[in-house]
Short mmCIF file of N, CA and C in Angstrom, two decimals:
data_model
loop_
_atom_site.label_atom_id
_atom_site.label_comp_id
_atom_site.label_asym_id
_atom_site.label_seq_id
_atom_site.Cartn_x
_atom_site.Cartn_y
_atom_site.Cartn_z
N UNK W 1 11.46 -4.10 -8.46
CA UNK W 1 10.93 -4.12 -9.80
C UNK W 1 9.87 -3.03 -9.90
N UNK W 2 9.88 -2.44 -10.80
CA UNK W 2 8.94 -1.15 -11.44
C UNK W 2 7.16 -1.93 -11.32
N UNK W 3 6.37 -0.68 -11.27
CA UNK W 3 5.19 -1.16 -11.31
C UNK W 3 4.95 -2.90 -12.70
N UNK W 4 3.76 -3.63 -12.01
CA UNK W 4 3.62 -4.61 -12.68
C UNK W 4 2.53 -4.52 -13.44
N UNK W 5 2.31 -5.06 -14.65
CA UNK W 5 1.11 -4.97 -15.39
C UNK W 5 0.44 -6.47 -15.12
N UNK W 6 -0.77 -6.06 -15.40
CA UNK W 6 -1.56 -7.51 -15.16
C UNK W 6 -1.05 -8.89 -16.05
N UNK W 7 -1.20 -8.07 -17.82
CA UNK W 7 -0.60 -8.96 -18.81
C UNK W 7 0.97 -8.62 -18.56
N UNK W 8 1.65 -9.78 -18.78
CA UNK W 8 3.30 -9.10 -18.85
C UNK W 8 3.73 -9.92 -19.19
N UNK W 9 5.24 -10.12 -20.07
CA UNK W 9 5.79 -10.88 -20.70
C UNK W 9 7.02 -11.60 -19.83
N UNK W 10 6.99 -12.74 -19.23
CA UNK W 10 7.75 -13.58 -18.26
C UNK W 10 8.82 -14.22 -19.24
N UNK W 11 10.23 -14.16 -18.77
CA UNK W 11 11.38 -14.87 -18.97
C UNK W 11 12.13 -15.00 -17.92
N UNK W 12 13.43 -15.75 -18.25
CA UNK W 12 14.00 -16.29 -17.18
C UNK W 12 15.00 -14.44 -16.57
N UNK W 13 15.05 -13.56 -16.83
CA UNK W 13 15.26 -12.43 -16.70
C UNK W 13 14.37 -12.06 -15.75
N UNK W 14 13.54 -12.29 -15.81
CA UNK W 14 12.30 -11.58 -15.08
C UNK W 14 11.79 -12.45 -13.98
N UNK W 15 12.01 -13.34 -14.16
CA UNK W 15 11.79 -14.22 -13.01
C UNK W 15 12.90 -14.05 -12.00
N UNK W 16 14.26 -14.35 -12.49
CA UNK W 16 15.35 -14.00 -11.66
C UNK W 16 15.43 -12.73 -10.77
N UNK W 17 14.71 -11.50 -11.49
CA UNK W 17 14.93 -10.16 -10.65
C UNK W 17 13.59 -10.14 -10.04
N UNK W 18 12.28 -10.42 -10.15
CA UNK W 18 11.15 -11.18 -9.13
C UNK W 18 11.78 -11.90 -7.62
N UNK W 19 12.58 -13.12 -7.88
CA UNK W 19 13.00 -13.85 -6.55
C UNK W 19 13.97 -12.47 -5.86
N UNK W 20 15.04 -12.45 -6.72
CA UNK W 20 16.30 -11.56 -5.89
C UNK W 20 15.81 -10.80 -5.00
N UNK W 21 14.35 -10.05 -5.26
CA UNK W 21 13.44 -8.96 -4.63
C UNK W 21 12.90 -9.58 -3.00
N UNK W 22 12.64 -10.95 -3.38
CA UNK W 22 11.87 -11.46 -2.27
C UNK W 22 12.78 -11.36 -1.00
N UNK W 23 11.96 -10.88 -0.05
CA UNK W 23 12.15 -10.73 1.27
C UNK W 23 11.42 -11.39 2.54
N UNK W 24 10.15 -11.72 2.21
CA UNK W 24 9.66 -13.36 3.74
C UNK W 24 9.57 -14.34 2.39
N UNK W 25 9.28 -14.47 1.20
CA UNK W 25 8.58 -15.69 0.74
C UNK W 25 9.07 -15.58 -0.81
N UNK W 26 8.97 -16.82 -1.51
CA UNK W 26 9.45 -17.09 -2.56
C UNK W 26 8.75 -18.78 -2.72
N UNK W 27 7.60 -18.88 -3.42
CA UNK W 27 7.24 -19.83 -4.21
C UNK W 27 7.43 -20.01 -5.58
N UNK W 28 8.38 -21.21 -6.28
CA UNK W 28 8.61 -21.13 -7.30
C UNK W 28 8.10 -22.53 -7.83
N UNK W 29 7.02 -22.77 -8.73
CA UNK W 29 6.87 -24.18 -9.31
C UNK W 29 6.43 -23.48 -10.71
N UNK W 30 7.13 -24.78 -11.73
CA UNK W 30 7.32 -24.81 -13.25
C UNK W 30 8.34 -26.03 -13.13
N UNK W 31 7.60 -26.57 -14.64
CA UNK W 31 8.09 -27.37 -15.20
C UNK W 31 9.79 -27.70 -15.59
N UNK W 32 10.18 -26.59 -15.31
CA UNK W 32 11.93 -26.36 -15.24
C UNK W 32 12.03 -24.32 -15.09
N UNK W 33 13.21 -24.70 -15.30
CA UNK W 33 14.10 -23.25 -14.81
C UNK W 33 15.18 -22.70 -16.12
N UNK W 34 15.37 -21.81 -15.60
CA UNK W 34 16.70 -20.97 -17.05
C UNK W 34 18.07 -20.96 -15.98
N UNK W 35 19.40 -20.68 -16.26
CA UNK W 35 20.16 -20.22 -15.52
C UNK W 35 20.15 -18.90 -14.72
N UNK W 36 19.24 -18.03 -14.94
CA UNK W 36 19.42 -17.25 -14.18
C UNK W 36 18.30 -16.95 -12.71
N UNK W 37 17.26 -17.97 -13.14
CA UNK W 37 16.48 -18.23 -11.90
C UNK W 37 17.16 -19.51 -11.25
N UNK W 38 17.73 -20.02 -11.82
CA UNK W 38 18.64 -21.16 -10.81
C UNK W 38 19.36 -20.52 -10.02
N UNK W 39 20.03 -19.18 -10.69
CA UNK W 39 20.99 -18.92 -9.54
C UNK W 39 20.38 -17.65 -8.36
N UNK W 40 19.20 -17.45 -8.92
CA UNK W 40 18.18 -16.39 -7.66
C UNK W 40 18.10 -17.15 -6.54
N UNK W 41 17.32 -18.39 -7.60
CA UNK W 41 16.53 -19.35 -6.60
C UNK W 41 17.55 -19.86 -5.28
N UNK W 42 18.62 -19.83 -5.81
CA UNK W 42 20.02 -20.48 -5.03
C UNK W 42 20.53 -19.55 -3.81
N UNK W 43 20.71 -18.41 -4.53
CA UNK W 43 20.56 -17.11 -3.46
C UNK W 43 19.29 -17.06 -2.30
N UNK W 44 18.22 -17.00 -2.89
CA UNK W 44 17.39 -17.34 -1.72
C UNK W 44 16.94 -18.53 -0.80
N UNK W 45 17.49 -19.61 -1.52
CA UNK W 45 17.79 -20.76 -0.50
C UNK W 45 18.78 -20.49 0.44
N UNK W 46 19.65 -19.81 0.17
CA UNK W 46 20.98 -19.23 1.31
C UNK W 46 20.53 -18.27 2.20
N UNK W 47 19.46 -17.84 2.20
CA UNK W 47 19.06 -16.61 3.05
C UNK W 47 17.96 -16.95 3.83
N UNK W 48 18.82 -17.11 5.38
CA UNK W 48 17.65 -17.70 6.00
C UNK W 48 16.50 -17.12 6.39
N UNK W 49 16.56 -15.64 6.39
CA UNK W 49 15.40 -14.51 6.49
C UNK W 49 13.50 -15.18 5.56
N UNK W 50 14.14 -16.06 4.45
CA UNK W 50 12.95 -15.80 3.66
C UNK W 50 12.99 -17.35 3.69
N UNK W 51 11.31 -17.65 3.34
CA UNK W 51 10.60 -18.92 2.85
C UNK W 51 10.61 -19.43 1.48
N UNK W 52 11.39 -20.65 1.42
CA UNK W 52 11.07 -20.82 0.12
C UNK W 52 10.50 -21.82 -0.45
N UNK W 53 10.24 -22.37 -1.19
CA UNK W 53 9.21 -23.33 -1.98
C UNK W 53 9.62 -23.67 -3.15
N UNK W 54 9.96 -24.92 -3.85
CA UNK W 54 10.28 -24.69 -5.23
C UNK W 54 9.99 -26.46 -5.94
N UNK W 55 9.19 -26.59 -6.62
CA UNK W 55 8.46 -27.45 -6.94
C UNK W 55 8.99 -27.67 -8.73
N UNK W 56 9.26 -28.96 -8.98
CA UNK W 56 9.71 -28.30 -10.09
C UNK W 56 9.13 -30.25 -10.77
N UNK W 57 8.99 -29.78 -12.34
CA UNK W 57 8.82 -31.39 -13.01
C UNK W 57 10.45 -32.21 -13.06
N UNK W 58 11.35 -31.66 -13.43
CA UNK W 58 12.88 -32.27 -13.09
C UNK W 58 12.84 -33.46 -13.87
N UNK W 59 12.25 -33.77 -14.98
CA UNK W 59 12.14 -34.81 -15.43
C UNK W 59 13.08 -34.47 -17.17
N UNK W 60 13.89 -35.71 -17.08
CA UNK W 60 14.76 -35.70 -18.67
C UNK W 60 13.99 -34.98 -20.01
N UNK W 61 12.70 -35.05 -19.85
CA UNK W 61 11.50 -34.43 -21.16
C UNK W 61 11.51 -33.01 -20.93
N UNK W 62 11.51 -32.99 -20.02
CA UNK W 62 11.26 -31.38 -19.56
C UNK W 62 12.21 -30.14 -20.29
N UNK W 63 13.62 -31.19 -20.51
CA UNK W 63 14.68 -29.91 -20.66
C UNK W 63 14.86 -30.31 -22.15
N UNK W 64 14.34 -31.68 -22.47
CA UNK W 64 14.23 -32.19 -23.96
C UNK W 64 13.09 -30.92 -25.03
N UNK W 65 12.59 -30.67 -23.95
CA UNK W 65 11.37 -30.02 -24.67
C UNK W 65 11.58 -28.72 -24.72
N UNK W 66 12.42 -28.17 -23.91
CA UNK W 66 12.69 -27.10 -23.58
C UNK W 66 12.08 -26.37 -22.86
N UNK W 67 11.45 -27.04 -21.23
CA UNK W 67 10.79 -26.11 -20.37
C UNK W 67 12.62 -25.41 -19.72
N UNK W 68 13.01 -25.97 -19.63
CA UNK W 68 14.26 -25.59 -18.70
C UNK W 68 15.77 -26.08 -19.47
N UNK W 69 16.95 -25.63 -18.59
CA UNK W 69 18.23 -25.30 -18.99
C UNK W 69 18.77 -26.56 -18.07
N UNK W 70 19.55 -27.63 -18.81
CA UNK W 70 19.66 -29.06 -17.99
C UNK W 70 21.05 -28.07 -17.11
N UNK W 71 22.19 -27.15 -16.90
CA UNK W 71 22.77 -26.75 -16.40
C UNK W 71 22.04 -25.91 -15.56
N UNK W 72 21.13 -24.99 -15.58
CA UNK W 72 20.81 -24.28 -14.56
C UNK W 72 19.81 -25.74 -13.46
N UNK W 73 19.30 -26.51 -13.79
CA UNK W 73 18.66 -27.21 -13.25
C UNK W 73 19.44 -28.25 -12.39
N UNK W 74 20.86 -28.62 -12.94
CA UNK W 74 21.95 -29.46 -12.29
C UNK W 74 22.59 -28.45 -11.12
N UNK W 75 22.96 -27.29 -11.39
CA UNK W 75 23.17 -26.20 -10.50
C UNK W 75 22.63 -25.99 -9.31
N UNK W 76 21.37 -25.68 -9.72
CA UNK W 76 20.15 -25.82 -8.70
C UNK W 76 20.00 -26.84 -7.64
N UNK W 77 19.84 -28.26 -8.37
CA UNK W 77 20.03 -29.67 -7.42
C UNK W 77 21.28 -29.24 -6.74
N UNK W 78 22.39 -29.75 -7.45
CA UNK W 78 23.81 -29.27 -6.35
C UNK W 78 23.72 -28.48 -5.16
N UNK W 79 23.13 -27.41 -5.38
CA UNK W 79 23.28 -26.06 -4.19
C UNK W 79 22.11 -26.33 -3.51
N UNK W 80 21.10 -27.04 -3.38
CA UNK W 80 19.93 -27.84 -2.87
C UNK W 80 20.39 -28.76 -1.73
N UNK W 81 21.19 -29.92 -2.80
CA UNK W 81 21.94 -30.84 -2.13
C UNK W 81 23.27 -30.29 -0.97
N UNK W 82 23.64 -29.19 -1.45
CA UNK W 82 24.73 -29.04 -0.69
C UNK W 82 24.00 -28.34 0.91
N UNK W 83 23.04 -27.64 0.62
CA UNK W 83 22.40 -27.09 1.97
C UNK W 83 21.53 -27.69 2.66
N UNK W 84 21.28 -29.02 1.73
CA UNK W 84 20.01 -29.79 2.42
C UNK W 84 18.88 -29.21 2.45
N UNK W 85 18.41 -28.72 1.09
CA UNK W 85 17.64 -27.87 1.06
C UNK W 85 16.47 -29.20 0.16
N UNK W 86 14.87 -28.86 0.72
CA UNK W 86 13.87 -30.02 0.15
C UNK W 86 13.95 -29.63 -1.80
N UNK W 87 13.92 -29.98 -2.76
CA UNK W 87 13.22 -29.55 -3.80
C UNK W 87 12.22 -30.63 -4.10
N UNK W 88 10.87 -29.90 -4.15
CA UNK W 88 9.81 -31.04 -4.45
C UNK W 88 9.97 -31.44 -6.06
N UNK W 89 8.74 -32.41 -6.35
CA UNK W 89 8.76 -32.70 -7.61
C UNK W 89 7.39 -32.94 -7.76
N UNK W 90 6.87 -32.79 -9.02
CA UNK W 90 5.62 -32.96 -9.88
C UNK W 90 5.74 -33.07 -11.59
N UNK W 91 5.59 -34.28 -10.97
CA UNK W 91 5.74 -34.93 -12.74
C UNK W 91 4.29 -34.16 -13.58
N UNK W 92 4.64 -33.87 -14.95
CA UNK W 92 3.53 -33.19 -15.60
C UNK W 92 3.81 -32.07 -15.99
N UNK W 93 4.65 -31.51 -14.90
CA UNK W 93 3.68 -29.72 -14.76
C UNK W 93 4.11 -29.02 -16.03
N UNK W 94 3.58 -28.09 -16.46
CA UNK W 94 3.46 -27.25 -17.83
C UNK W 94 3.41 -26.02 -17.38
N UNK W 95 2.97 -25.09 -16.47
CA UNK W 95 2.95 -24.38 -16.18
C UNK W 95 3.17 -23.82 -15.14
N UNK W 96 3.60 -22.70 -14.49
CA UNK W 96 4.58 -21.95 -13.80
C UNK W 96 3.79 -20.57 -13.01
N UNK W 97 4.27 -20.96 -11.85
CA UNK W 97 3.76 -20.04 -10.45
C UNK W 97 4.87 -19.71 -10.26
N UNK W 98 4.92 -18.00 -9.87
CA UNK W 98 6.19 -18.00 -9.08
C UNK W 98 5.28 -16.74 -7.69
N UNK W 99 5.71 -16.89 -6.40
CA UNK W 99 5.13 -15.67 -5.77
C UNK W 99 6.42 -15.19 -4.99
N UNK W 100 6.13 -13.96 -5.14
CA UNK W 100 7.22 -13.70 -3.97
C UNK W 100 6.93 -12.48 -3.04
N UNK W 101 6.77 -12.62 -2.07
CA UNK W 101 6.07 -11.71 -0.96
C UNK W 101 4.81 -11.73 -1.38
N UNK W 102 4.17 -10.08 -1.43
CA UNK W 102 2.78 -9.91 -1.82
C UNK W 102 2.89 -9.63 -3.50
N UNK W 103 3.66 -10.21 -4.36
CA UNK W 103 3.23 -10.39 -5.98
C UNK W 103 3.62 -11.83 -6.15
N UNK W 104 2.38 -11.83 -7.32
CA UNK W 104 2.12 -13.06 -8.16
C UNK W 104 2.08 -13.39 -9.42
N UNK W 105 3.57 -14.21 -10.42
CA UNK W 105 2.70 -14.78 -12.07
C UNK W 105 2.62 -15.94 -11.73
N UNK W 106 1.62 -16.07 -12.68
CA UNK W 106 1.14 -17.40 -13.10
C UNK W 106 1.80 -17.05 -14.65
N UNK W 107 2.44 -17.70 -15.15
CA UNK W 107 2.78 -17.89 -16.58
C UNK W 107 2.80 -19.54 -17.71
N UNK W 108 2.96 -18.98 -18.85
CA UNK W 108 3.15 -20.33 -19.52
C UNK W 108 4.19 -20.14 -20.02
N UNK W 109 5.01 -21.51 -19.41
CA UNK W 109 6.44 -21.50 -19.85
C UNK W 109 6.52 -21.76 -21.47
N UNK W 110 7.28 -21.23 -21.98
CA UNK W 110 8.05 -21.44 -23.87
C UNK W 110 8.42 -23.10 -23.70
N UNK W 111 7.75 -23.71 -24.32
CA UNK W 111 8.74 -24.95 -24.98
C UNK W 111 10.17 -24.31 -25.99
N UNK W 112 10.97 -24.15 -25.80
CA UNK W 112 12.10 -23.79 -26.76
C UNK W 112 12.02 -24.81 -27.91
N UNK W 113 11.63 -25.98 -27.55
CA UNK W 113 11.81 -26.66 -29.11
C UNK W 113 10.79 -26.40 -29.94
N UNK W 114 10.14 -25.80 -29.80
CA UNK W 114 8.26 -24.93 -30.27
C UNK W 114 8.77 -24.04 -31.18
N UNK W 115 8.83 -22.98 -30.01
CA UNK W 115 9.48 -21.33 -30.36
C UNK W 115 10.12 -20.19 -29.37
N UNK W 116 10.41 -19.80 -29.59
CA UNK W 116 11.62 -19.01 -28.80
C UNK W 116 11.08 -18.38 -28.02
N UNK W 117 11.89 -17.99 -26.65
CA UNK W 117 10.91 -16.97 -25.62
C UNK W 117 10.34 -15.75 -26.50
N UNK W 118 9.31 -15.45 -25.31
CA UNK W 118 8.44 -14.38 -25.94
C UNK W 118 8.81 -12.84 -25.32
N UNK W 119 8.91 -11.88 -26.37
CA UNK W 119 9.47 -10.66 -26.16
C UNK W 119 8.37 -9.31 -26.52
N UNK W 120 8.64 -8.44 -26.10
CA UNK W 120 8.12 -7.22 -26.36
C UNK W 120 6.69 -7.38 -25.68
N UNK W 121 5.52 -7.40 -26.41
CA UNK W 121 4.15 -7.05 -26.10
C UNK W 121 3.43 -8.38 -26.29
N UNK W 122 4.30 -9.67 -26.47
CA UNK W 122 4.23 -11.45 -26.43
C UNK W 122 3.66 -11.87 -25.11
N UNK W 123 2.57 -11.15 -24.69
CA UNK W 123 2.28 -11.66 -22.87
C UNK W 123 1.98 -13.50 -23.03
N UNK W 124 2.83 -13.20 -21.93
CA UNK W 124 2.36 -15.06 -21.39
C UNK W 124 1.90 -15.26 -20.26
N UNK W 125 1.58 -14.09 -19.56
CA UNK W 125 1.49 -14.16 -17.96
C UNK W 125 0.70 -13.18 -16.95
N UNK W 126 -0.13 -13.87 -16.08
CA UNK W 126 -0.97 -12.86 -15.74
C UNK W 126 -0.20 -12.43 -13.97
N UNK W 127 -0.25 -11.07 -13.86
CA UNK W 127 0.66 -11.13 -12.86
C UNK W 127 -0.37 -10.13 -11.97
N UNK W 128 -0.03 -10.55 -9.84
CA UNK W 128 -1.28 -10.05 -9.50
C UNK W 128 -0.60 -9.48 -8.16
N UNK W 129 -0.83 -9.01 -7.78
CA UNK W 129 -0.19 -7.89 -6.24
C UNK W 129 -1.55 -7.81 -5.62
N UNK W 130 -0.85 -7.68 -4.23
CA UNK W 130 -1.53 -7.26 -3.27
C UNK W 130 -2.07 -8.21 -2.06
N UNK W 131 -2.72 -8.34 -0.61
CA UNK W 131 -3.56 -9.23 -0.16
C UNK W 131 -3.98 -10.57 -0.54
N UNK W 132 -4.41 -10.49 -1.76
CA UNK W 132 -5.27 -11.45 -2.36
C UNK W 132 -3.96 -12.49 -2.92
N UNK W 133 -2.34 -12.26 -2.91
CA UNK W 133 -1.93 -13.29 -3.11
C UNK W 133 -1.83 -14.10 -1.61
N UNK W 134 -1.66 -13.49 -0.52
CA UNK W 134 -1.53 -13.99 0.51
C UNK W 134 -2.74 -15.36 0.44
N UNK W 135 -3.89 -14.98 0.09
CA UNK W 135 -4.75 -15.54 0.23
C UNK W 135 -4.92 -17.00 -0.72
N UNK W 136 -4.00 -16.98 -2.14
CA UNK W 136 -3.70 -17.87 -3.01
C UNK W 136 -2.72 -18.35 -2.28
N UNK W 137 -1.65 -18.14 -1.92
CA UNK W 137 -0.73 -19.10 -1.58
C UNK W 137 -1.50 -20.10 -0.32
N UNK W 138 -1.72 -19.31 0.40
CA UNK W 138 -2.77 -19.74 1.80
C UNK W 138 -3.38 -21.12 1.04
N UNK W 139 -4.35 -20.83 0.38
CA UNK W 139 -5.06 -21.74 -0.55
C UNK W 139 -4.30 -22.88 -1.37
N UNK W 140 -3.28 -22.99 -1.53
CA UNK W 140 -2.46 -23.25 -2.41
C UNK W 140 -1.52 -24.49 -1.65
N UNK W 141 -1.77 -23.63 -0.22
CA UNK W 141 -0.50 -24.53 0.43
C UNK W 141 -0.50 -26.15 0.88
N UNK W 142 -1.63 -26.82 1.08
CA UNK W 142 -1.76 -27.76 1.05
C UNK W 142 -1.05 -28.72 -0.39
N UNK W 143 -1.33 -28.40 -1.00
CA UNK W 143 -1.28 -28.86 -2.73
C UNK W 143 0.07 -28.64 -2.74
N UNK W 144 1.26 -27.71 -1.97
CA UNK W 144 2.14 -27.25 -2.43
C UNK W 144 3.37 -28.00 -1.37
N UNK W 145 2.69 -28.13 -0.30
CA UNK W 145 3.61 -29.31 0.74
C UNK W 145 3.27 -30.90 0.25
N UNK W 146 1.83 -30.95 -0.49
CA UNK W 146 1.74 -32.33 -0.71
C UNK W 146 2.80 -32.79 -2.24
N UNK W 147 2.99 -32.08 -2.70
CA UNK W 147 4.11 -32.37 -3.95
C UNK W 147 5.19 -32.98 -3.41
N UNK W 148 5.83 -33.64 -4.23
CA UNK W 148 7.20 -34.71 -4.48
C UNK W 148 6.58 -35.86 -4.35
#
């Protein structure tokens, strides 16, 4: 992926070509998923080279509300289930971490039943490179094995 801006506008596009990139690590928690980070996320569960993490709310409201895509999210479980792969859970969550290697968003996911993803110069997301994510996830990780 091309240089990152601090503000930047996160969709399920952009999240998907974020994971595909990852090479040791891939933390993904949000309240749900789109189809096309289901099927990153799925790809990098198959690759045993890299770490992954994926924390998700998975709850019937979630896709009611439109954090997520009830097919990319059934997808996801399946190819989870089929590798025996953990997916945590956290009831609640609203908002969305994804890291992968040394970059980081934090974003706010679109309710779709609200208003439609956000495009062009619509930032939802603060995105951060370098060291200092090592040091968030580090921080992070307790909180992030204690989920489900």
């Amino acid at each position: 992926m091309s240089a990152r801006k601090t503000f930047s506008t996160v969709d399920d596009a952009y999240l998907a070509q974020m994971i595909a990139e990852g090479g040791d690590r891939v933390v993904y928690v949000a309240p749900g998923l789109g189809p096309l980070t289901a099927s990153a996320l799925a790809k990098a569960m198959a690759r045993q080279s890299i770490a992954v993490t994926i924390i998700l709310d998975a709850d019937v409201d979630t896709c009611r509300i439109g954090y997520g895509d009830p097919g990319g999210l059934s997808a996801l479980h399946a190819e989870a289930t089929r590798q025996r792969f953990p997916l945590r859970r956290h009831a609640g969550l609203r908002i969305g971490l994804l890291a992968v290697d040394e970059n980081l968003v934090v974003w706010s996911p679109t309710a779709r039943c609200l208003e439609a993803d956000r495009v062009g110069d619509q930032s939802n997301a603060l995105t951060l490179s370098g060291p200092l994510v090592d040091e968030i996830v580090a921080y992070l990780a307790p909180m992030l094995l204690g989920s489900g």
